PDB file of C-alpha atoms and ligand atoms in Angstrom:
ATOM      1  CA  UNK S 753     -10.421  30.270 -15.980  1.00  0.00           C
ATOM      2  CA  UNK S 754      -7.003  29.687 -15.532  1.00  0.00           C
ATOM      3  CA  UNK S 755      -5.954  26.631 -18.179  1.00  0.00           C
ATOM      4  CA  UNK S 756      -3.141  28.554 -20.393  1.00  0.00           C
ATOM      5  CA  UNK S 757      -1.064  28.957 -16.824  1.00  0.00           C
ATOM      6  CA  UNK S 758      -1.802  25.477 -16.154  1.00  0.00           C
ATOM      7  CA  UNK S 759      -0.756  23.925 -19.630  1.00  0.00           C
ATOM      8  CA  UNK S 760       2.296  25.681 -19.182  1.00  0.00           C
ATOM      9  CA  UNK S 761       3.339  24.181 -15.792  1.00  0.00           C
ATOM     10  CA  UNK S 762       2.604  21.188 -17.492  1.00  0.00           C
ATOM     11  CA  UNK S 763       5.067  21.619 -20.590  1.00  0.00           C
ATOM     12  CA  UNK S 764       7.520  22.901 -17.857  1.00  0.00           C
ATOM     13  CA  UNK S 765       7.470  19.713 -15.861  1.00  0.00           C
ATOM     14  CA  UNK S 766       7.545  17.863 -19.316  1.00  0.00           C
ATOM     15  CA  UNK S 767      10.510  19.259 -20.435  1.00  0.00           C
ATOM     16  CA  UNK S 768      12.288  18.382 -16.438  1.00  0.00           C
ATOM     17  CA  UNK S 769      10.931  14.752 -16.856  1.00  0.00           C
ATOM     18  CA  UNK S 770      11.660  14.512 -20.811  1.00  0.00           C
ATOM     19  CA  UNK S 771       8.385  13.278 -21.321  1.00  0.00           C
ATOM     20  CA  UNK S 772       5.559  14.238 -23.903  1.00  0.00           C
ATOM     21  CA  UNK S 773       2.783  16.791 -22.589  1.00  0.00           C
ATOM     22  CA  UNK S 774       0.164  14.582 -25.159  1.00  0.00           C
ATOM     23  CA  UNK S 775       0.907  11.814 -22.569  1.00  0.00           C
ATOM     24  CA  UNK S 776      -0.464  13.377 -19.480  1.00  0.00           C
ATOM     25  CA  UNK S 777      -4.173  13.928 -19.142  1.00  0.00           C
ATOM     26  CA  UNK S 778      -5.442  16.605 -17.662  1.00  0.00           C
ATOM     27  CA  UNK S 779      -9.065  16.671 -15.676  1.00  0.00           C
ATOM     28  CA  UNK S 780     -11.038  19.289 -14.608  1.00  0.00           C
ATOM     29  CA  UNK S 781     -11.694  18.282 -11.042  1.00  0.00           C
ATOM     30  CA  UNK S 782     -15.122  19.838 -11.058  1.00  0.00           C
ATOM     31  CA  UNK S 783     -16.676  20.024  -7.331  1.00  0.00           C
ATOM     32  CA  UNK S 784     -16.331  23.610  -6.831  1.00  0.00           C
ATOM     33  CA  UNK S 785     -17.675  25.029 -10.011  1.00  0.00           C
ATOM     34  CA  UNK S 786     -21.501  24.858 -11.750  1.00  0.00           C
ATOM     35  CA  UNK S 787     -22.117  23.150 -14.871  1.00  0.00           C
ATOM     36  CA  UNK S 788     -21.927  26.889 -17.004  1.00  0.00           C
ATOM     37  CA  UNK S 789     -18.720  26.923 -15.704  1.00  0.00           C
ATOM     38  CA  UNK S 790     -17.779  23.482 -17.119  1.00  0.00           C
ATOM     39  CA  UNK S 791     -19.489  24.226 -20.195  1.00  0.00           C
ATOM     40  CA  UNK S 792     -16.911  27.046 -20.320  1.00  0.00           C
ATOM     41  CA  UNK S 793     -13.534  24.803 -19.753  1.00  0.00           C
ATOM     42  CA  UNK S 794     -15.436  22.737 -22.680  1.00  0.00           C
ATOM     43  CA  UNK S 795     -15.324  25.523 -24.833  1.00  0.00           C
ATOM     44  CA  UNK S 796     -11.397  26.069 -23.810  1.00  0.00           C
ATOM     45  CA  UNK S 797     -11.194  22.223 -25.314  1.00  0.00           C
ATOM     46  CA  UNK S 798     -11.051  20.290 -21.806  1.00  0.00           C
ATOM     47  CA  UNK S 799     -12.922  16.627 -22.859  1.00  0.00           C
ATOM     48  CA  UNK S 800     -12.077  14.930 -18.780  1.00  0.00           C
ATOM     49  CA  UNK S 801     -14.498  15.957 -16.351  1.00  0.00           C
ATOM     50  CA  UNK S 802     -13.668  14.550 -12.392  1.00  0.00           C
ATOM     51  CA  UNK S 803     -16.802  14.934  -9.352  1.00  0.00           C
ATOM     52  CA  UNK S 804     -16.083  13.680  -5.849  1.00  0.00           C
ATOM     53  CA  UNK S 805     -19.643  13.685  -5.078  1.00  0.00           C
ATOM     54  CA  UNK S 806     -22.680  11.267  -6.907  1.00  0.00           C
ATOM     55  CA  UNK S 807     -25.377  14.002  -6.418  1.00  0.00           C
ATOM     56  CA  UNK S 808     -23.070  16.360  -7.940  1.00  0.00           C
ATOM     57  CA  UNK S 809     -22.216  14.012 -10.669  1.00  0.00           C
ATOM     58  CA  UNK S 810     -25.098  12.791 -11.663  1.00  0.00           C
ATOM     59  CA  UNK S 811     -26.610  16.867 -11.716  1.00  0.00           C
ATOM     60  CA  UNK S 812     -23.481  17.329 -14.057  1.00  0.00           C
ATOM     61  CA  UNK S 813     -23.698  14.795 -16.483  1.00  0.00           C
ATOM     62  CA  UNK S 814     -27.375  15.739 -16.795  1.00  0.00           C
ATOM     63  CA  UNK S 815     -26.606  18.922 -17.673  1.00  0.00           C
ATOM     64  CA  UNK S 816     -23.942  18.032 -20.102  1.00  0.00           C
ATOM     65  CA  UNK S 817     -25.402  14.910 -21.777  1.00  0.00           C
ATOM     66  CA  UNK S 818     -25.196  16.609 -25.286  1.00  0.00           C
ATOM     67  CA  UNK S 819     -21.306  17.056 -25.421  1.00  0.00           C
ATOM     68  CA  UNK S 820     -20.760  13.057 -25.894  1.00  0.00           C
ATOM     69  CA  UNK S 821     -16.787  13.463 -26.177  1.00  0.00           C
ATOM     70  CA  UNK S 822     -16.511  13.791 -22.638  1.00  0.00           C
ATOM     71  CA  UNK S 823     -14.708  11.334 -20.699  1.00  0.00           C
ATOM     72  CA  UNK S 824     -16.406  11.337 -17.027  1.00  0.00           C
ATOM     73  CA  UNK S 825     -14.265  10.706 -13.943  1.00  0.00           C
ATOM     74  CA  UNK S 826     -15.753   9.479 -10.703  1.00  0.00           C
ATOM     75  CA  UNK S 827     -12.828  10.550  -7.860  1.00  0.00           C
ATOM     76  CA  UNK S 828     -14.061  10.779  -4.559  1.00  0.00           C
ATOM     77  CA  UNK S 829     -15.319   8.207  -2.101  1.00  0.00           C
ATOM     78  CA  UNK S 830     -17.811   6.464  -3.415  1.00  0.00           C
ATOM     79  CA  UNK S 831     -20.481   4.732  -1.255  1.00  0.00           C
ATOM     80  CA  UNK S 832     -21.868   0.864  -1.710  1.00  0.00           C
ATOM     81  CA  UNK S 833     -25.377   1.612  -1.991  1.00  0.00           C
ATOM     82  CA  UNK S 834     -24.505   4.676  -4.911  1.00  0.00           C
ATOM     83  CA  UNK S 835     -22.520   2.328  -7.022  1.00  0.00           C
ATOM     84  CA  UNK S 836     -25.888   1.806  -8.959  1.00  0.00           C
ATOM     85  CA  UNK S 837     -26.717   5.037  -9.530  1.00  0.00           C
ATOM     86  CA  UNK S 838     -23.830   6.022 -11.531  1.00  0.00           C
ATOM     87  CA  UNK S 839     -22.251   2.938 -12.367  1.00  0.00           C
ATOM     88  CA  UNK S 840     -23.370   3.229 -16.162  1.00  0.00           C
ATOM     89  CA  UNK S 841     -21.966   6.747 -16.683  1.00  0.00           C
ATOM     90  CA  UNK S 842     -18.839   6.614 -15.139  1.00  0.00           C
ATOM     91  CA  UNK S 843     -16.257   6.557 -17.946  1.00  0.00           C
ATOM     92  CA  UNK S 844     -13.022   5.627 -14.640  1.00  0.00           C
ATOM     93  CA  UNK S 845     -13.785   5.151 -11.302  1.00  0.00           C
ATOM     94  CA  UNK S 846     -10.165   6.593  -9.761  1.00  0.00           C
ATOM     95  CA  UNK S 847     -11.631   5.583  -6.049  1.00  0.00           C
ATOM     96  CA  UNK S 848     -11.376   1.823  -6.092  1.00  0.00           C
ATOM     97  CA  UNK S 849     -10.669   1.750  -2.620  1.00  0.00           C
ATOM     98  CA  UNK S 850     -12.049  -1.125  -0.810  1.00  0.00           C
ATOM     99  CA  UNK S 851     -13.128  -4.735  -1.857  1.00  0.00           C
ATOM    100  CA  UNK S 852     -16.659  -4.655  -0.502  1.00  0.00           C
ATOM    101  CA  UNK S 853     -16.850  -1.554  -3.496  1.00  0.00           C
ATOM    102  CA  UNK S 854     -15.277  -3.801  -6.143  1.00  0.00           C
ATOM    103  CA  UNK S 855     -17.840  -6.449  -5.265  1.00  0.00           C
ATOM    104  CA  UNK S 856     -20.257  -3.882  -5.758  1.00  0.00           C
ATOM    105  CA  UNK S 857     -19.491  -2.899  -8.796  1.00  0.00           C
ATOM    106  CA  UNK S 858     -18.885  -6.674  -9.584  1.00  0.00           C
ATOM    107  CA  UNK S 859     -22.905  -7.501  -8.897  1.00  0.00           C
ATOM    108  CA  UNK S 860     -24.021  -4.067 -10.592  1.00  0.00           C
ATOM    109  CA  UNK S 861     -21.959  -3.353 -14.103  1.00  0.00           C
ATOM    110  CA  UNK S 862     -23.023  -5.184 -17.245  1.00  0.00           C
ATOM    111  CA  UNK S 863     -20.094  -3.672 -18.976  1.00  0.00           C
ATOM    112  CA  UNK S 864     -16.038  -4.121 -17.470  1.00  0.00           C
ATOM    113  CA  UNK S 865     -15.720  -0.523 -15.518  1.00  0.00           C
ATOM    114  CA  UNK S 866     -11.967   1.160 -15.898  1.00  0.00           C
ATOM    115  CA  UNK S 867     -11.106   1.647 -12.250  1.00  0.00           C
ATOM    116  CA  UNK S 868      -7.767   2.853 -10.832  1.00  0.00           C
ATOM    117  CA  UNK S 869      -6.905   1.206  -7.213  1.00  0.00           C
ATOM    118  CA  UNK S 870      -7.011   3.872  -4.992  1.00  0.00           C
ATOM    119  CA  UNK S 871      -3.409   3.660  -2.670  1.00  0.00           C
ATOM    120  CA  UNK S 872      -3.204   5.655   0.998  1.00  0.00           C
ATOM    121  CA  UNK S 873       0.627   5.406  -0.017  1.00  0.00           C
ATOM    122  CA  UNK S 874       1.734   8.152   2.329  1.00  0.00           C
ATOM    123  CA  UNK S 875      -0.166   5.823   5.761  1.00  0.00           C
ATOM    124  CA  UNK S 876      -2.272   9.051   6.865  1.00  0.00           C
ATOM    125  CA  UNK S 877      -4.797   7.792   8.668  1.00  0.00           C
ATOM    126  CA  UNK S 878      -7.798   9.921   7.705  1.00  0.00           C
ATOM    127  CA  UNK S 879      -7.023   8.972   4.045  1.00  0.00           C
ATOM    128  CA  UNK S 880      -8.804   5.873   2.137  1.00  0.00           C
ATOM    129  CA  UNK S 881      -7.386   3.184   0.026  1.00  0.00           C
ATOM    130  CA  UNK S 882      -5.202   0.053   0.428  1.00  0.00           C
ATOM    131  CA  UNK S 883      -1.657   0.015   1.476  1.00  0.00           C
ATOM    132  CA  UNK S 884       0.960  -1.149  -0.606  1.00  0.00           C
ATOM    133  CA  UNK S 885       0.607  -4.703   0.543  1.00  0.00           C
ATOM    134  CA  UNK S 886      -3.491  -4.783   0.858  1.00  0.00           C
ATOM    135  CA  UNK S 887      -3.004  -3.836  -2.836  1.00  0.00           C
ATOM    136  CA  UNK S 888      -0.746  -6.281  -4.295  1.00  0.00           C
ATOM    137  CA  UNK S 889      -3.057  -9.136  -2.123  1.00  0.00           C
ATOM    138  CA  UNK S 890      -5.689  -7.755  -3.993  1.00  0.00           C
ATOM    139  CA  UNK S 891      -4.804  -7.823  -7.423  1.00  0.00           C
ATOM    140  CA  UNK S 892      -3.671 -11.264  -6.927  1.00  0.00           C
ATOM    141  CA  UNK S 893      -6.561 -13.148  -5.891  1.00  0.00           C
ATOM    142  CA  UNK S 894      -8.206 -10.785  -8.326  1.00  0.00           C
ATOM    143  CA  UNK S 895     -11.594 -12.764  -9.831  1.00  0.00           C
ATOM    144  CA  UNK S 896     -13.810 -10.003 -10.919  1.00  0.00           C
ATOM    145  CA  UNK S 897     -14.998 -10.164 -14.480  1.00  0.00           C
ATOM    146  CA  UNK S 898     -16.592  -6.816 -14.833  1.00  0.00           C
ATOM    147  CA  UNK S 899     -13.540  -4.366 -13.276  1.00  0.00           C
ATOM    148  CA  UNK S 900     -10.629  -3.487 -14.997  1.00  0.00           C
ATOM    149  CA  UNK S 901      -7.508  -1.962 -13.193  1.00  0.00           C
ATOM    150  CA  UNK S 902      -6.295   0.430 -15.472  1.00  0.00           C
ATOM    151  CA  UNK S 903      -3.845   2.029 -12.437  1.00  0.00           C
ATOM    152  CA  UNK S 904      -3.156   3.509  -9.367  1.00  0.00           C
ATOM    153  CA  UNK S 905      -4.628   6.825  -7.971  1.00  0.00           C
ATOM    154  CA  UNK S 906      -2.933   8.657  -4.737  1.00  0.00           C
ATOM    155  CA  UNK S 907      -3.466  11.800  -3.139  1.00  0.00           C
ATOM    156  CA  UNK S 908      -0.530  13.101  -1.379  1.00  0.00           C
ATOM    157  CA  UNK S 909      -0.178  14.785   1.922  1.00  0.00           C
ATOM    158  CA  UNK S 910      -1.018  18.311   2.140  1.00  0.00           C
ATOM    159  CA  UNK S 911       2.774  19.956   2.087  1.00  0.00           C
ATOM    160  CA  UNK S 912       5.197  22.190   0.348  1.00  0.00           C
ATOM    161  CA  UNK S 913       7.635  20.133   1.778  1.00  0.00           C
ATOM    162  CA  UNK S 914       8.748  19.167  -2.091  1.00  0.00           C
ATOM    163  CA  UNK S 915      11.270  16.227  -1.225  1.00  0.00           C
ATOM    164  CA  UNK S 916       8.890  14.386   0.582  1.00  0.00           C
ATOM    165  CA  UNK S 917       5.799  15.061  -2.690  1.00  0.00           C
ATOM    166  CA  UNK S 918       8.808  13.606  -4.722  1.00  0.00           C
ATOM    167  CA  UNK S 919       9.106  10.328  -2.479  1.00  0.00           C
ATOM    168  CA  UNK S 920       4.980   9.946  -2.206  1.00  0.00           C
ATOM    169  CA  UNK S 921       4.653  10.182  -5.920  1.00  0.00           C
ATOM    170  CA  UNK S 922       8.033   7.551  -6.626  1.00  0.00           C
ATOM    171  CA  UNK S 923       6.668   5.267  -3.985  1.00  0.00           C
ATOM    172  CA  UNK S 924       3.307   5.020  -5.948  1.00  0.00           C
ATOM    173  CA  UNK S 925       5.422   5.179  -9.362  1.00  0.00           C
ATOM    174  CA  UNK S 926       6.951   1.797  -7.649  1.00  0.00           C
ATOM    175  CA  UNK S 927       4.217   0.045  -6.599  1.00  0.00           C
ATOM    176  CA  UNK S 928       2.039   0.692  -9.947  1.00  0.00           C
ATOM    177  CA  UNK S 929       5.463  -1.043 -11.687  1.00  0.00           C
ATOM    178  CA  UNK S 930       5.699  -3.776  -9.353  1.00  0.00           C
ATOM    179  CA  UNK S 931       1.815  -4.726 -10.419  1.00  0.00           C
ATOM    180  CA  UNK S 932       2.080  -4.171 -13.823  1.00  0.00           C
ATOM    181  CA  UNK S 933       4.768  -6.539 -14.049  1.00  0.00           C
ATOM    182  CA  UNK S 934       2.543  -9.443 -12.582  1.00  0.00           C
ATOM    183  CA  UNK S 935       0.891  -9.143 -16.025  1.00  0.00           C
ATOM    184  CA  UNK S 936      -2.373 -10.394 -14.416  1.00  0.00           C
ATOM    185  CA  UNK S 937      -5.823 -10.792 -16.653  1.00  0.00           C
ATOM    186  CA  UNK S 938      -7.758  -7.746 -15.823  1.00  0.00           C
ATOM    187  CA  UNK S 939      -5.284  -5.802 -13.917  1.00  0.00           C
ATOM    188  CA  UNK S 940      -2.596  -3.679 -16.798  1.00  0.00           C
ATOM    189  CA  UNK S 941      -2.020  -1.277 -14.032  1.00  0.00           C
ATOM    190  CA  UNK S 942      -0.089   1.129 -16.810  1.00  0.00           C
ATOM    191  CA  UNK S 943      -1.272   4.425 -15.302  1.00  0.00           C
ATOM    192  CA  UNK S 944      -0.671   6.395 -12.682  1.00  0.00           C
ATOM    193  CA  UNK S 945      -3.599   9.295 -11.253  1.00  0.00           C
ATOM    194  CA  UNK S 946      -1.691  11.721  -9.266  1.00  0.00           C
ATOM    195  CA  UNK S 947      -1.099  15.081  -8.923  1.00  0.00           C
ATOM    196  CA  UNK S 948      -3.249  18.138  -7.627  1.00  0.00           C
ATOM    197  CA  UNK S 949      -3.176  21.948  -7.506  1.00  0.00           C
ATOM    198  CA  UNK S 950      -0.541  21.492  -4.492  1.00  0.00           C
ATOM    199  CA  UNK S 951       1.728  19.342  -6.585  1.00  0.00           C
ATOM    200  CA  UNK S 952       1.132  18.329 -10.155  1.00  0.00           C
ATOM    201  CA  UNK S 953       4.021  19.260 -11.705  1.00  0.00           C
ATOM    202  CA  UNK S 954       5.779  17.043  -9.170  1.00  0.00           C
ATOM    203  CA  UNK S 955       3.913  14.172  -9.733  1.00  0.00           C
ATOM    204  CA  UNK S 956       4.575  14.963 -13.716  1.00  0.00           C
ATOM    205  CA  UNK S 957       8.011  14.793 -12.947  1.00  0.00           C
ATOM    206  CA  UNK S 958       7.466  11.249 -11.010  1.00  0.00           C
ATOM    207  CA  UNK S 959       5.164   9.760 -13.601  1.00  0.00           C
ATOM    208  CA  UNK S 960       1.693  10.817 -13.318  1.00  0.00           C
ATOM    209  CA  UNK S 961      -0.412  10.055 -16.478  1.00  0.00           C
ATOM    210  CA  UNK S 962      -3.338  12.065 -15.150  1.00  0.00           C
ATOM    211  CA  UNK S 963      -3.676  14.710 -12.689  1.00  0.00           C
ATOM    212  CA  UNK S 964      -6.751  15.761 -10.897  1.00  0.00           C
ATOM    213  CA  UNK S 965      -6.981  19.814 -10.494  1.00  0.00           C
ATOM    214  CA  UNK S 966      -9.288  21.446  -9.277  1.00  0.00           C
ATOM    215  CA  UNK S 967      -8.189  25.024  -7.497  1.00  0.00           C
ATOM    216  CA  UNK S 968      -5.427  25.854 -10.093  1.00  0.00           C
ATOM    217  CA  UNK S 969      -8.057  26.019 -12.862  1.00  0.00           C
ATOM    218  CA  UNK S 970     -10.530  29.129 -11.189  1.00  0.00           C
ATOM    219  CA  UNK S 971      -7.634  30.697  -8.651  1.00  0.00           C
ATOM    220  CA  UNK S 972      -4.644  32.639  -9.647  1.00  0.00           C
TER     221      UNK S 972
HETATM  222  C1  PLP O2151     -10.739  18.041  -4.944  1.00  0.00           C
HETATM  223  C2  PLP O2151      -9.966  16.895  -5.458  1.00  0.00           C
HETATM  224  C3  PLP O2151      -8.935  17.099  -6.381  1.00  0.00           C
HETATM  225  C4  PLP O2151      -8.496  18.477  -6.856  1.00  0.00           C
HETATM  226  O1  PLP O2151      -7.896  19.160  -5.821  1.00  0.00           O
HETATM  227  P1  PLP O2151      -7.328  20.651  -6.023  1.00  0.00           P
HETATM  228  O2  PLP O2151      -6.425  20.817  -4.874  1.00  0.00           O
HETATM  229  O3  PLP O2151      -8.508  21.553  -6.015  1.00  0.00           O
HETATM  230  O4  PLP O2151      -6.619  20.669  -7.329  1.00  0.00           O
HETATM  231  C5  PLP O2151      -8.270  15.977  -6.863  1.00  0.00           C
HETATM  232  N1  PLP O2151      -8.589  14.732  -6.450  1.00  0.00           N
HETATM  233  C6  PLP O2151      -9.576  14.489  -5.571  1.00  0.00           C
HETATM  234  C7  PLP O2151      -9.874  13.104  -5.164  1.00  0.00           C
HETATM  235  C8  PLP O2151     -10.295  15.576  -5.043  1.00  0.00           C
HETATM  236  O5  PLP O2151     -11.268  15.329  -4.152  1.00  0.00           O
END
């Protein structure tokens, strides 16, 4: 496990950015490792767990009820009729990426669900989530009692092509400002989930208040 070379990226990037490494959360994006593995990045003092997957999840948070300090993180695409099954231990949703989902969640959750708005800020194609303007529409016309918009999540394109990570991650930076300052009930919008093996200490340097790794923590 690889978290010492990590944490030191991180302060790196901190120090760039002048910001505070206490202010960026770090989770263990979990998908390609077993739950003895997590139990190891547990014992290294990682609390933020992140699954793409609801069979994986729920197998994982099975595994690892005991350990009831750990914050769970639902970040892939999550399907309609799965919203049930995992609604109740998800502790943020980072995949809010479609209203027919949020009405989902509406119906199902008995408690308000932290959920970042998932943003395809860079227009691929392939990639989920609402553009810029779908977003803003959205959190407008807002009227669901049981969500809570805590931020924005991106992934960025697949590049070393560092000016254009840079303009991705400011372009989400912009748009997560432009709905926080709408001050809207139910919608703070104060954080921003970005940043991967490819490029977190980019998307430290642009903002990020959480970054999803997954690669960086069992590669060299
Ligand atoms: C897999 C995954 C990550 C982590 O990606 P790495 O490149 O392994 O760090 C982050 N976010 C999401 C949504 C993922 O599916």
């Amino acid at each position: 496990m690889n978290l010492q070379k990590i944490e030191k990226k991180i302060q790196m990037a901190c120090r760039t950015s002048k910001r505070k490494a206490t202010d960026i959360k770090l989770i263990a994006v979990t998908k390609t490792i077993d739950a003895l593995e997590m139990e190891e990045l547990y014992q290294l003092g990682l609390r933020d767990f992140g699954e793409n997957r609801t069979d994986s999840f729920l197998a994982k948070t099975a595994f690892l009820a005991a350990k009831k300090d750990i914050t769970w993180h639902f970040i892939g695409t999550l399907q309609t009729r799965k919203v049930k099954d995992i609604l109740t231990k998800i502790d943020y949703l980072h995949s809010l990426d479609r209203l027919s989902l949020a009405k989902e969640i509406e119906k199902r959750a008995t408690t308000k669900i932290k959920c970042f708005l998932e943003i395809n800020i860079s227009g691929e194609e392939k990639k989920h989530g609402f553009t810029k303007e779908a977003a803003i529409q959205f959190v407008k016309t807002f009227s669901f009692q049981h969500i809570e918009i805590v931020g924005l999540m991106a992934m960025a394109p697949f590049t070393q092509d560092q000016k254009e990570l840079h303009q991705v991650f400011r372009d989400l930076k912009q748009v997560q400002l432009e709905i926080e300052a709408l001050k809207l009930p139910h919608v703070p919008c104060h954080e921003l989930s970005m940043g991967m093996t490819n490029d977190y200490p980019i998307a430290i340097e642009e903002g990020a208040t959480s970054i999803r790794i997954g690669r960086a923590l069992v590669n060299d």
